[in-house]
Every structure is written in C-alpha cells, then in structure tokens.
Amino acid sequence: PVESTSELLKHYEVYETIGSGGFAKVKLGIHILTGEKVAIKIMEKKDLGVRSSLVKIEIEAMKNLSHQHVCRLYHVIETSSKIYMVLEYCPGGELFDYTIIISALAYVHSQGYAHRDLKPENLLIDEDHNLKLIDFGLCAKPKGGLGFELLTCCGSPAYATPELIQGKAYIGSEADVWSMGILLYALLCGFLPFDDDNCMVLYRKITRGKYSNPHWLSPASILLLNQMMQVDPKRRLTMKQLLDHPWVMKGYSTPVEWHSKHPLGHIDEDCITEMAVAFKQSRQRTIQLVSDCKYDQMTATYLLLLAKKHQGRPVRLR
Ligand SMILES: CN(C)C[C@H]1CC[C@H](N2C(=O)N(C)Cc3cnc4ccc(-c5cc(Cl)c(O)c(Cl)c5)nc4c32)CC1
C-alpha cells in the first residue's frame, strides 16, 4: 500500500461527497488522463475492523465482473489508513428496470457469484440511464460453483428468504430469485410484500410466505410473483426459467439477453494505440500492462478510455 493520498490525487481530481452508506463515503472524481467522471468509494481501515474482509470480497468479486449492467471497478488504491475503490459513476440515482436486473443477475450467476443483497438501493442508473448493479460486499462465490450450499446469514431482512431466516443451508441463486421477487413486488406495488417494524414478526411473515395481492396486479403478475416467492426453494422459479418466462418476455420474441457485451480480457485496439502514444511505450508493452489488469492507473486508464468509446466520445487522452 502507498503511504498517502498522493497516489489518488496523482490520477484523480476529487470533488464533493455524492453519497454515503455503511462504512463508506462516495465522492465524485474526475480521472485526469481521460477526463471521465468516476465514483470514488472511500473506506477508513480503522472504521472497518472485521468488515475489511467484506471489502476484500467486494473488490475480488468486482475484479472478475465486466458487464453492461454491473457497476465497473476501475482502480483500487490502498494507503496505510484508507482503501479507495474507483468505480463507474452512476448519477441517475436508484431506480430499476426489471428485465435488466434479470440480465445483470443471470450474468453474475454465470460467473459463479450470488449477489445476496439485492434491493432497490443497490440498483443505480448511469449517465445514459442504464441500470447498474452495485454493492458486492455480501456476494458469495462457492468453491464448488453456485450449486453448492451457503450458510452465511446476510442481506436486508425484508429481502431475506425463508430458508436463510431459518438458518438452513441454502443455494445462492435460489435466494437471489426470491429477492428479485420481492423487488418485482415493490416495483409493481410501491411497498414490500413482507414488512414489519418488529424483526421477529417480519421473519414470521416471511417464513409463512403469505402476502396480499393488490387489486391492480394483473393475473400474470400475481402468478409470476407467486412462482418467485415460493417458501420452498425447490418449488421456486429458477433463473433460467425467469429468462424466458412469458411475463418477462411479454412483447419480445427472444429471452432476456444477459451475456456480457464487454467480456473480461477483451483488448480494444483503438484504446491500446492511444495509450501507447500517450505513455510513450510500444503497443506490445501496453497490451501486456493492460492484460495484467492490476486495477492500477493502467487498468483505470484503459477501462475509462473504453467507456468513452462505448459512449461514442473520442478515444483521446489529455
Ligand atoms: C446505500 N448504499 C449502501 C451505499 C450508497 C453509497 C452512495 C452511492 N451513490 C449515491 O448515493 N449517489 C447519489 C450517487 C452515486 C453515483 N455513482 C455511484 C457509483 C457507484 C456507487 C457504489 C457505491 C457502493 Cl457503496 C458500492 O459498494 C459500489 Cl460497488 C458502487 N455509488 C454511486 C452513487 C449509492 C450507494
């Protein structure tokens, strides 16, 4: 780790705090070389305590995720007292478009991760009004793959599954499908299916699995919600079934497209050319440094230059 904030200030202009949550503060930043806006998540090591392991989990997970609807990690800087995560800027605030959530989650599961903390607060909108899934601090990547059982009880109570509340071993992808059912209900109804100020009462409601269907819900929506919020996880809809469910596909002829448009490891020639010239080094050397993907200034410059290209802006460095 570098000793001071100098490493951060060498590559970024840091502006006002744009949000905070848990043990992090998020500030607006500008990456000097590309001019691109970024969100800088700042964590004080002394405040983290045991949670520093959750930060490591989030960083390791996000290093392995590259998808149009997953908030991108560009750069990690660790000093003696702080951890900085430079992230894709999503100024659109919290909102969600449901089929995009399914796409983002199907991709995360395809990479072997379960998010485990799905809720409206973790779905942001970027400058072009695209949805971005955030906060992988509670995600899990079971060693033997997603089919293996998890035990950690985590996430927000109102979105927790009956099996998790009862302390049973559970399958991450089945838990995420239940949470998406809660999300869909909140989107369609404007309130949560299971809610109570008293945690124990809330848990009893969830394990009973009974909730009201407001009169404005269509029969198709009532059916889908019922299939997703099945107390028995083995009776619950699977992610695969969700991708081509009639309700989800209504009006479309193809299942939800969930594959990443920006797979990890892809090398863009234009960005390499611009960086080789700007850093006065050979293309081969530049390709090597970018491929190493150390989530340092090289990674941040490459990924932010690529983001510029995807937004149709010139692939130029300052
Ligand atoms: C309620 N949460 C537990 C934290 C809250 C922190 C501010 C954040 N935010 C805001 O609240 N704006 C109002 C602006 C804003 C703009 N772009 C952002 C880009 C990324 C993130 C982000 C934040 C955290 Cl804690 C992450 O782990 C990741 Cl992977 C990403 N937050 C952003 C963000 C929304 C979430």
mmCIF file of C-alpha atoms and ligand atoms in Angstrom:
data_model
loop_
_atom_site.group_PDB
_atom_site.id
_atom_site.type_symbol
_atom_site.label_atom_id
_atom_site.label_comp_id
_atom_site.label_asym_id
_atom_site.label_seq_id
_atom_site.Cartn_x
_atom_site.Cartn_y
_atom_site.Cartn_z
ATOM 1 C CA PRO A 1 0.000 0.000 0.000
ATOM 2 C CA VAL A 2 1.174 3.562 -0.758
ATOM 3 C CA GLU A 3 1.600 5.870 2.190
ATOM 4 C CA SER A 4 -0.673 8.837 1.447
ATOM 5 C CA THR A 5 -3.483 10.148 -0.688
ATOM 6 C CA SER A 6 -0.818 11.249 -3.212
ATOM 7 C CA GLU A 7 -1.433 8.160 -5.379
ATOM 8 C CA LEU A 8 -5.133 9.033 -5.584
ATOM 9 C CA LEU A 9 -4.538 12.742 -6.254
ATOM 10 C CA LYS A 10 -1.892 11.899 -8.863
ATOM 11 C CA HIS A 11 -4.570 10.408 -11.127
ATOM 12 C CA TYR A 12 -7.872 11.942 -9.970
ATOM 13 C CA GLU A 13 -9.410 15.290 -9.097
ATOM 14 C CA VAL A 14 -11.634 14.621 -6.083
ATOM 15 C CA TYR A 15 -14.873 16.573 -5.609
ATOM 16 C CA GLU A 16 -17.862 16.554 -3.234
ATOM 17 C CA THR A 17 -19.364 13.597 -1.416
ATOM 18 C CA ILE A 18 -22.234 12.246 -3.528
ATOM 19 C CA GLY A 19 -23.474 9.653 -1.124
ATOM 20 C CA SER A 20 -22.609 7.540 1.847
ATOM 21 C CA GLY A 21 -23.657 4.233 3.276
ATOM 22 C CA GLY A 22 -22.436 1.668 5.730
ATOM 23 C CA PHE A 23 -18.723 2.178 6.198
ATOM 24 C CA ALA A 24 -18.099 4.047 3.010
ATOM 25 C CA LYS A 25 -18.241 7.560 1.683
ATOM 26 C CA VAL A 26 -18.575 8.047 -2.079
ATOM 27 C CA LYS A 27 -17.127 11.134 -3.723
ATOM 28 C CA LEU A 28 -17.354 12.393 -7.291
ATOM 29 C CA GLY A 29 -13.986 12.237 -9.050
ATOM 30 C CA ILE A 30 -12.511 13.015 -12.469
ATOM 31 C CA HIS A 31 -9.862 10.720 -13.955
ATOM 32 C CA ILE A 32 -7.308 13.323 -15.135
ATOM 33 C CA LEU A 33 -5.950 11.437 -18.176
ATOM 34 C CA THR A 34 -9.350 10.629 -19.733
ATOM 35 C CA GLY A 35 -11.457 13.417 -18.227
ATOM 36 C CA GLU A 36 -14.071 10.806 -17.285
ATOM 37 C CA LYS A 37 -16.221 11.136 -14.150
ATOM 38 C CA VAL A 38 -15.847 8.377 -11.562
ATOM 39 C CA ALA A 39 -17.329 7.498 -8.181
ATOM 40 C CA ILE A 40 -14.627 7.076 -5.530
ATOM 41 C CA LYS A 41 -15.686 4.826 -2.654
ATOM 42 C CA ILE A 42 -13.558 5.729 0.361
ATOM 43 C CA MET A 43 -13.221 3.497 3.419
ATOM 44 C CA GLU A 44 -11.227 4.180 6.577
ATOM 45 C CA LYS A 45 -9.455 0.983 7.590
ATOM 46 C CA LYS A 46 -9.843 1.812 11.301
ATOM 47 C CA ASP A 47 -13.660 2.027 10.873
ATOM 48 C CA LEU A 48 -13.836 -1.267 9.002
ATOM 49 C CA GLY A 49 -12.494 -3.626 11.653
ATOM 50 C CA VAL A 50 -13.698 -7.135 10.814
ATOM 51 C CA ARG A 51 -15.625 -5.746 7.835
ATOM 52 C CA SER A 52 -12.364 -5.270 5.960
ATOM 53 C CA SER A 53 -12.848 -8.900 4.858
ATOM 54 C CA LEU A 54 -16.154 -7.868 3.220
ATOM 55 C CA VAL A 55 -14.292 -5.127 1.352
ATOM 56 C CA LYS A 56 -11.771 -7.689 0.106
ATOM 57 C CA ILE A 57 -14.692 -9.901 -1.029
ATOM 58 C CA GLU A 58 -16.302 -6.993 -2.890
ATOM 59 C CA ILE A 59 -13.016 -6.000 -4.573
ATOM 60 C CA GLU A 60 -12.150 -9.580 -5.609
ATOM 61 C CA ALA A 61 -15.668 -10.130 -6.984
ATOM 62 C CA MET A 62 -15.782 -6.861 -8.916
ATOM 63 C CA LYS A 63 -12.360 -7.549 -10.453
ATOM 64 C CA ASN A 64 -13.980 -10.575 -12.101
ATOM 65 C CA LEU A 65 -17.174 -8.880 -13.296
ATOM 66 C CA SER A 66 -17.444 -6.888 -16.507
ATOM 67 C CA HIS A 67 -20.993 -6.363 -17.800
ATOM 68 C CA GLN A 68 -23.020 -3.506 -19.212
ATOM 69 C CA HIS A 69 -25.377 -3.630 -16.194
ATOM 70 C CA VAL A 70 -22.871 -4.222 -13.426
ATOM 71 C CA CYS A 71 -21.112 -1.187 -11.941
ATOM 72 C CA ARG A 72 -17.494 -1.394 -13.145
ATOM 73 C CA LEU A 73 -14.481 -1.260 -10.832
ATOM 74 C CA TYR A 74 -11.601 0.683 -12.458
ATOM 75 C CA HIS A 75 -8.870 1.162 -9.855
ATOM 76 C CA VAL A 76 -8.058 0.074 -6.302
ATOM 77 C CA ILE A 77 -5.707 2.221 -4.194
ATOM 78 C CA GLU A 78 -4.763 1.176 -0.675
ATOM 79 C CA THR A 79 -2.914 3.553 1.677
ATOM 80 C CA SER A 80 -1.830 2.943 5.266
ATOM 81 C CA SER A 81 -5.186 4.231 6.558
ATOM 82 C CA LYS A 82 -7.645 4.030 3.665
ATOM 83 C CA ILE A 83 -8.959 1.866 0.835
ATOM 84 C CA TYR A 84 -10.173 3.640 -2.319
ATOM 85 C CA MET A 85 -12.330 1.903 -4.947
ATOM 86 C CA VAL A 86 -12.635 3.906 -8.160
ATOM 87 C CA LEU A 87 -15.966 2.921 -9.697
ATOM 88 C CA GLU A 88 -18.188 3.648 -12.661
ATOM 89 C CA TYR A 89 -20.183 6.843 -11.995
ATOM 90 C CA CYS A 90 -23.964 6.283 -11.882
ATOM 91 C CA PRO A 91 -25.621 9.681 -11.271
ATOM 92 C CA GLY A 92 -29.120 8.535 -12.141
ATOM 93 C CA GLY A 93 -29.840 7.582 -8.520
ATOM 94 C CA GLU A 94 -31.743 4.459 -7.516
ATOM 95 C CA LEU A 95 -34.423 3.048 -9.744
ATOM 96 C CA PHE A 96 -34.790 -0.187 -11.671
ATOM 97 C CA ASP A 97 -35.933 -1.757 -14.906
ATOM 98 C CA TYR A 98 -36.814 -5.332 -14.138
ATOM 99 C CA THR A 99 -35.644 -7.304 -17.162
ATOM 100 C CA ILE A 100 -32.248 -5.556 -16.844
ATOM 101 C CA ILE A 101 -31.977 -6.808 -13.260
ATOM 102 C CA ILE A 102 -32.560 -10.353 -14.521
ATOM 103 C CA SER A 103 -29.860 -9.815 -17.183
ATOM 104 C CA ALA A 104 -27.354 -8.478 -14.637
ATOM 105 C CA LEU A 105 -28.089 -11.287 -12.189
ATOM 106 C CA ALA A 106 -28.021 -14.049 -14.817
ATOM 107 C CA TYR A 107 -24.535 -12.794 -15.773
ATOM 108 C CA VAL A 108 -23.337 -12.600 -12.134
ATOM 109 C CA HIS A 109 -24.572 -16.177 -11.576
ATOM 110 C CA SER A 110 -22.895 -17.318 -14.829
ATOM 111 C CA GLN A 111 -19.591 -16.135 -13.308
ATOM 112 C CA GLY A 112 -20.271 -18.272 -10.211
ATOM 113 C CA TYR A 113 -21.320 -15.450 -7.857
ATOM 114 C CA ALA A 114 -24.532 -14.959 -5.844
ATOM 115 C CA HIS A 115 -25.158 -11.268 -5.035
ATOM 116 C CA ARG A 116 -27.192 -11.912 -1.828
ATOM 117 C CA ASP A 117 -28.032 -8.265 -1.163
ATOM 118 C CA LEU A 118 -30.482 -7.395 -3.933
ATOM 119 C CA LYS A 119 -32.645 -4.361 -3.129
ATOM 120 C CA PRO A 120 -33.606 -1.071 -4.795
ATOM 121 C CA GLU A 121 -30.738 0.774 -3.052
ATOM 122 C CA ASN A 122 -28.244 -1.435 -4.912
ATOM 123 C CA LEU A 123 -29.573 -0.683 -8.385
ATOM 124 C CA LEU A 124 -28.247 2.581 -9.797
ATOM 125 C CA ILE A 125 -28.670 4.386 -13.111
ATOM 126 C CA ASP A 126 -25.668 5.705 -15.087
ATOM 127 C CA GLU A 127 -25.463 8.871 -17.175
ATOM 128 C CA ASP A 128 -27.097 7.180 -20.157
ATOM 129 C CA HIS A 129 -29.901 5.876 -17.942
ATOM 130 C CA ASN A 130 -28.641 2.313 -17.904
ATOM 131 C CA LEU A 131 -29.156 0.214 -14.801
ATOM 132 C CA LYS A 132 -26.058 -0.771 -12.782
ATOM 133 C CA LEU A 133 -25.961 -3.422 -10.052
ATOM 134 C CA ILE A 134 -23.747 -2.376 -7.113
ATOM 135 C CA ASP A 135 -22.549 -3.462 -3.667
ATOM 136 C CA PHE A 136 -20.945 -6.905 -3.896
ATOM 137 C CA GLY A 137 -19.823 -6.756 -0.263
ATOM 138 C CA LEU A 138 -22.074 -9.692 0.628
ATOM 139 C CA CYS A 139 -21.698 -11.752 -2.541
ATOM 140 C CA ALA A 140 -20.502 -15.347 -2.473
ATOM 141 C CA LYS A 141 -18.579 -17.493 -4.887
ATOM 142 C CA PRO A 142 -18.945 -21.059 -3.506
ATOM 143 C CA LYS A 143 -15.802 -23.104 -4.231
ATOM 144 C CA GLY A 144 -17.703 -25.892 -5.950
ATOM 145 C CA GLY A 145 -19.850 -23.496 -8.012
ATOM 146 C CA LEU A 146 -23.259 -21.965 -7.410
ATOM 147 C CA GLY A 147 -24.880 -25.363 -6.921
ATOM 148 C CA PHE A 148 -23.086 -25.621 -3.566
ATOM 149 C CA GLU A 149 -24.814 -24.556 -0.391
ATOM 150 C CA LEU A 150 -24.120 -21.369 1.582
ATOM 151 C CA LEU A 151 -24.611 -20.755 5.273
ATOM 152 C CA THR A 152 -23.886 -17.094 5.987
ATOM 153 C CA CYS A 153 -26.960 -15.209 7.005
ATOM 154 C CA CYS A 154 -26.741 -11.805 5.302
ATOM 155 C CA GLY A 155 -28.588 -9.172 3.240
ATOM 156 C CA SER A 156 -31.515 -6.991 4.246
ATOM 157 C CA PRO A 157 -34.261 -8.668 6.363
ATOM 158 C CA ALA A 158 -37.170 -7.646 4.096
ATOM 159 C CA TYR A 159 -35.451 -9.370 1.138
ATOM 160 C CA ALA A 160 -34.203 -12.416 3.048
ATOM 161 C CA THR A 161 -35.520 -15.863 2.098
ATOM 162 C CA PRO A 162 -37.392 -18.202 4.484
ATOM 163 C CA GLU A 163 -34.567 -20.784 4.331
ATOM 164 C CA LEU A 164 -31.960 -18.140 5.214
ATOM 165 C CA ILE A 165 -34.061 -16.833 8.133
ATOM 166 C CA GLN A 166 -34.458 -20.377 9.444
ATOM 167 C CA GLY A 167 -30.663 -20.772 9.401
ATOM 168 C CA LYS A 168 -30.831 -23.549 6.844
ATOM 169 C CA ALA A 169 -28.118 -24.114 4.259
ATOM 170 C CA TYR A 170 -29.297 -22.508 1.033
ATOM 171 C CA ILE A 171 -28.423 -22.096 -2.632
ATOM 172 C CA GLY A 172 -27.298 -18.528 -3.517
ATOM 173 C CA SER A 173 -29.059 -18.397 -6.888
ATOM 174 C CA GLU A 174 -32.348 -19.570 -5.323
ATOM 175 C CA ALA A 175 -32.011 -16.829 -2.689
ATOM 176 C CA ASP A 176 -31.390 -14.214 -5.388
ATOM 177 C CA VAL A 177 -34.537 -15.313 -7.265
ATOM 178 C CA TRP A 178 -36.620 -14.831 -4.085
ATOM 179 C CA SER A 179 -35.065 -11.361 -3.584
ATOM 180 C CA MET A 180 -35.904 -10.475 -7.192
ATOM 181 C CA GLY A 181 -39.498 -11.493 -6.432
ATOM 182 C CA ILE A 182 -39.512 -9.034 -3.520
ATOM 183 C CA LEU A 183 -38.000 -6.403 -5.827
ATOM 184 C CA LEU A 184 -40.640 -7.025 -8.506
ATOM 185 C CA TYR A 185 -43.438 -6.812 -5.929
ATOM 186 C CA ALA A 186 -42.002 -3.492 -4.639
ATOM 187 C CA LEU A 187 -41.758 -2.207 -8.241
ATOM 188 C CA LEU A 188 -45.354 -3.166 -9.075
ATOM 189 C CA CYS A 189 -46.976 -2.315 -5.728
ATOM 190 C CA GLY A 190 -44.887 0.511 -4.239
ATOM 191 C CA PHE A 191 -44.492 -1.301 -0.917
ATOM 192 C CA LEU A 192 -42.886 -4.531 0.336
ATOM 193 C CA PRO A 193 -44.740 -7.897 0.465
ATOM 194 C CA PHE A 194 -43.342 -8.700 3.925
ATOM 195 C CA ASP A 195 -42.810 -5.769 6.236
ATOM 196 C CA ASP A 196 -42.932 -5.072 9.954
ATOM 197 C CA ASP A 197 -41.007 -2.860 12.371
ATOM 198 C CA ASN A 198 -40.579 -5.848 14.637
ATOM 199 C CA CYS A 199 -37.915 -8.138 13.172
ATOM 200 C CA MET A 200 -39.385 -11.314 14.671
ATOM 201 C CA VAL A 201 -42.851 -10.531 13.286
ATOM 202 C CA LEU A 202 -41.252 -9.817 9.892
ATOM 203 C CA TYR A 203 -39.418 -13.157 9.989
ATOM 204 C CA ARG A 204 -42.667 -14.998 10.831
ATOM 205 C CA LYS A 205 -44.422 -13.338 7.880
ATOM 206 C CA ILE A 206 -41.592 -14.363 5.546
ATOM 207 C CA THR A 207 -41.445 -17.974 6.706
ATOM 208 C CA ARG A 208 -45.255 -18.214 6.325
ATOM 209 C CA GLY A 209 -44.875 -16.703 2.862
ATOM 210 C CA LYS A 210 -48.352 -15.134 2.814
ATOM 211 C CA TYR A 211 -48.697 -11.644 1.321
ATOM 212 C CA SER A 212 -51.514 -9.593 -0.216
ATOM 213 C CA ASN A 213 -52.053 -9.109 -3.954
ATOM 214 C CA PRO A 214 -53.302 -5.530 -4.507
ATOM 215 C CA HIS A 215 -56.266 -5.268 -6.903
ATOM 216 C CA TRP A 216 -54.195 -3.546 -9.562
ATOM 217 C CA LEU A 217 -51.907 -6.557 -10.122
ATOM 218 C CA SER A 218 -52.616 -8.485 -13.355
ATOM 219 C CA PRO A 219 -53.258 -12.252 -13.083
ATOM 220 C CA ALA A 220 -49.937 -12.792 -14.977
ATOM 221 C CA SER A 221 -48.052 -10.663 -12.414
ATOM 222 C CA ILE A 222 -49.741 -12.440 -9.492
ATOM 223 C CA LEU A 223 -48.696 -15.793 -10.992
ATOM 224 C CA LEU A 224 -45.065 -14.753 -11.584
ATOM 225 C CA LEU A 225 -44.742 -13.297 -8.073
ATOM 226 C CA ASN A 226 -46.197 -16.487 -6.640
ATOM 227 C CA GLN A 227 -43.677 -18.608 -8.573
ATOM 228 C CA MET A 228 -40.749 -16.465 -7.354
ATOM 229 C CA MET A 229 -41.822 -16.131 -3.721
ATOM 230 C CA GLN A 230 -42.249 -19.818 -3.064
ATOM 231 C CA VAL A 231 -41.251 -20.628 0.539
ATOM 232 C CA ASP A 232 -39.858 -23.996 -0.620
ATOM 233 C CA PRO A 233 -36.766 -23.075 -2.684
ATOM 234 C CA LYS A 234 -37.129 -26.249 -4.743
ATOM 235 C CA ARG A 235 -40.589 -25.092 -5.909
ATOM 236 C CA ARG A 236 -39.247 -21.602 -6.719
ATOM 237 C CA LEU A 237 -38.678 -20.461 -10.318
ATOM 238 C CA THR A 238 -35.061 -20.861 -11.451
ATOM 239 C CA MET A 239 -33.023 -18.060 -13.067
ATOM 240 C CA LYS A 240 -33.117 -19.993 -16.347
ATOM 241 C CA GLN A 241 -36.933 -20.214 -16.259
ATOM 242 C CA LEU A 242 -37.072 -16.493 -15.415
ATOM 243 C CA LEU A 243 -35.051 -15.568 -18.516
ATOM 244 C CA ASP A 244 -37.754 -16.905 -20.864
ATOM 245 C CA HIS A 245 -40.808 -16.546 -18.620
ATOM 246 C CA PRO A 246 -43.883 -15.286 -20.574
ATOM 247 C CA TRP A 247 -44.292 -12.300 -18.210
ATOM 248 C CA VAL A 248 -40.628 -11.281 -18.616
ATOM 249 C CA MET A 249 -40.690 -11.857 -22.365
ATOM 250 C CA LYS A 250 -44.088 -10.165 -22.908
ATOM 251 C CA GLY A 251 -43.865 -8.228 -26.146
ATOM 252 C CA TYR A 252 -40.482 -9.705 -27.019
ATOM 253 C CA SER A 253 -39.808 -12.799 -29.107
ATOM 254 C CA THR A 254 -36.453 -13.678 -27.512
ATOM 255 C CA PRO A 255 -35.426 -14.484 -23.924
ATOM 256 C CA VAL A 256 -33.603 -11.789 -21.923
ATOM 257 C CA GLU A 257 -30.146 -11.170 -23.402
ATOM 258 C CA TRP A 258 -27.796 -11.493 -20.408
ATOM 259 C CA HIS A 259 -24.350 -12.160 -21.921
ATOM 260 C CA SER A 260 -21.735 -9.504 -21.277
ATOM 261 C CA LYS A 261 -21.075 -7.017 -24.068
ATOM 262 C CA HIS A 262 -17.657 -6.258 -22.549
ATOM 263 C CA PRO A 263 -16.159 -9.625 -21.539
ATOM 264 C CA LEU A 264 -13.091 -9.551 -19.299
ATOM 265 C CA GLY A 265 -9.788 -9.812 -21.132
ATOM 266 C CA HIS A 266 -11.066 -8.130 -24.317
ATOM 267 C CA ILE A 267 -8.347 -5.819 -25.743
ATOM 268 C CA ASP A 268 -9.558 -2.812 -27.768
ATOM 269 C CA GLU A 269 -7.039 -1.783 -30.444
ATOM 270 C CA ASP A 270 -8.003 1.925 -30.501
ATOM 271 C CA CYS A 271 -7.507 2.285 -26.763
ATOM 272 C CA ILE A 272 -4.153 0.481 -26.911
ATOM 273 C CA THR A 273 -2.989 2.785 -29.732
ATOM 274 C CA GLU A 274 -3.931 5.943 -27.811
ATOM 275 C CA MET A 275 -2.305 4.677 -24.606
ATOM 276 C CA ALA A 276 0.914 3.518 -26.314
ATOM 277 C CA VAL A 277 1.321 7.013 -27.782
ATOM 278 C CA ALA A 278 0.387 8.829 -24.550
ATOM 279 C CA PHE A 279 2.623 6.647 -22.345
ATOM 280 C CA LYS A 280 5.404 6.627 -24.999
ATOM 281 C CA GLN A 281 5.675 2.838 -24.950
ATOM 282 C CA SER A 282 5.291 0.058 -27.528
ATOM 283 C CA ARG A 283 1.882 -1.420 -28.312
ATOM 284 C CA GLN A 284 3.139 -4.801 -27.159
ATOM 285 C CA ARG A 285 4.218 -3.351 -23.778
ATOM 286 C CA THR A 286 0.897 -1.516 -23.476
ATOM 287 C CA ILE A 287 -1.089 -4.668 -24.281
ATOM 288 C CA GLN A 288 0.939 -6.546 -21.650
ATOM 289 C CA LEU A 289 0.304 -3.924 -18.938
ATOM 290 C CA VAL A 290 -3.429 -3.725 -19.750
ATOM 291 C CA SER A 291 -3.778 -7.516 -19.868
ATOM 292 C CA ASP A 292 -2.145 -7.813 -16.422
ATOM 293 C CA CYS A 293 -5.288 -5.986 -15.199
ATOM 294 C CA LYS A 294 -3.824 -4.969 -11.824
ATOM 295 C CA TYR A 295 -6.632 -2.416 -11.185
ATOM 296 C CA ASP A 296 -3.994 0.309 -11.088
ATOM 297 C CA GLN A 297 -3.674 3.504 -13.153
ATOM 298 C CA MET A 298 -3.115 1.469 -16.362
ATOM 299 C CA THR A 299 -6.316 -0.544 -15.799
ATOM 300 C CA ALA A 300 -8.281 2.603 -14.901
ATOM 301 C CA THR A 301 -6.997 4.500 -17.960
ATOM 302 C CA TYR A 302 -7.793 1.619 -20.315
ATOM 303 C CA LEU A 303 -11.291 0.932 -18.906
ATOM 304 C CA LEU A 304 -12.235 4.631 -18.792
ATOM 305 C CA LEU A 305 -10.969 5.137 -22.349
ATOM 306 C CA LEU A 306 -13.093 2.129 -23.377
ATOM 307 C CA ALA A 307 -16.115 3.647 -21.564
ATOM 308 C CA LYS A 308 -15.563 6.846 -23.583
ATOM 309 C CA LYS A 309 -15.519 4.830 -26.799
ATOM 310 C CA HIS A 310 -18.745 2.990 -25.825
ATOM 311 C CA GLN A 311 -20.405 6.363 -25.239
ATOM 312 C CA GLY A 312 -19.329 7.480 -28.727
ATOM 313 C CA ARG A 313 -16.805 10.017 -27.418
ATOM 314 C CA PRO A 314 -13.292 10.433 -28.883
ATOM 315 C CA VAL A 315 -10.727 7.854 -27.734
ATOM 316 C CA ARG A 316 -8.303 10.561 -26.570
ATOM 317 C CA LEU A 317 -6.106 11.082 -23.528
ATOM 318 C CA ARG A 318 -5.127 14.501 -22.154
HETATM 319 C C1 LIG B 1 -26.772 2.864 0.273
HETATM 320 N N1 LIG B 1 -25.587 2.117 -0.157
HETATM 321 C C2 LIG B 1 -25.272 1.066 0.876
HETATM 322 C C3 LIG B 1 -24.390 2.963 -0.367
HETATM 323 C C4 LIG B 1 -24.617 4.087 -1.370
HETATM 324 C C5 LIG B 1 -23.370 4.969 -1.406
HETATM 325 C C6 LIG B 1 -23.537 6.114 -2.415
HETATM 326 C C7 LIG B 1 -23.931 5.613 -3.807
HETATM 327 N N2 LIG B 1 -24.169 6.694 -4.770
HETATM 328 C C8 LIG B 1 -25.160 7.652 -4.465
HETATM 329 O O1 LIG B 1 -25.842 7.527 -3.401
HETATM 330 N N3 LIG B 1 -25.408 8.701 -5.302
HETATM 331 C C9 LIG B 1 -26.475 9.677 -5.026
HETATM 332 C C10 LIG B 1 -24.586 8.974 -6.463
HETATM 333 C C11 LIG B 1 -23.755 7.819 -6.903
HETATM 334 C C12 LIG B 1 -23.204 7.871 -8.180
HETATM 335 N N4 LIG B 1 -22.459 6.854 -8.656
HETATM 336 C C13 LIG B 1 -22.181 5.781 -7.872
HETATM 337 C C14 LIG B 1 -21.396 4.750 -8.394
HETATM 338 C C15 LIG B 1 -21.070 3.675 -7.619
HETATM 339 C C16 LIG B 1 -21.561 3.622 -6.304
HETATM 340 C C17 LIG B 1 -21.227 2.467 -5.447
HETATM 341 C C18 LIG B 1 -21.359 2.579 -4.057
HETATM 342 C C19 LIG B 1 -21.037 1.484 -3.247
HETATM 343 CL CL1 LIG B 1 -21.217 1.612 -1.536
HETATM 344 C C20 LIG B 1 -20.594 0.280 -3.793
HETATM 345 O O2 LIG B 1 -20.299 -0.790 -2.982
HETATM 346 C C21 LIG B 1 -20.464 0.175 -5.170
HETATM 347 CL CL2 LIG B 1 -19.944 -1.310 -5.863
HETATM 348 C C22 LIG B 1 -20.774 1.243 -6.010
HETATM 349 N N5 LIG B 1 -22.341 4.594 -5.778
HETATM 350 C C23 LIG B 1 -22.683 5.671 -6.527
HETATM 351 C C24 LIG B 1 -23.534 6.720 -6.044
HETATM 352 C C25 LIG B 1 -25.094 4.638 -3.792
HETATM 353 C C26 LIG B 1 -24.893 3.510 -2.772
#
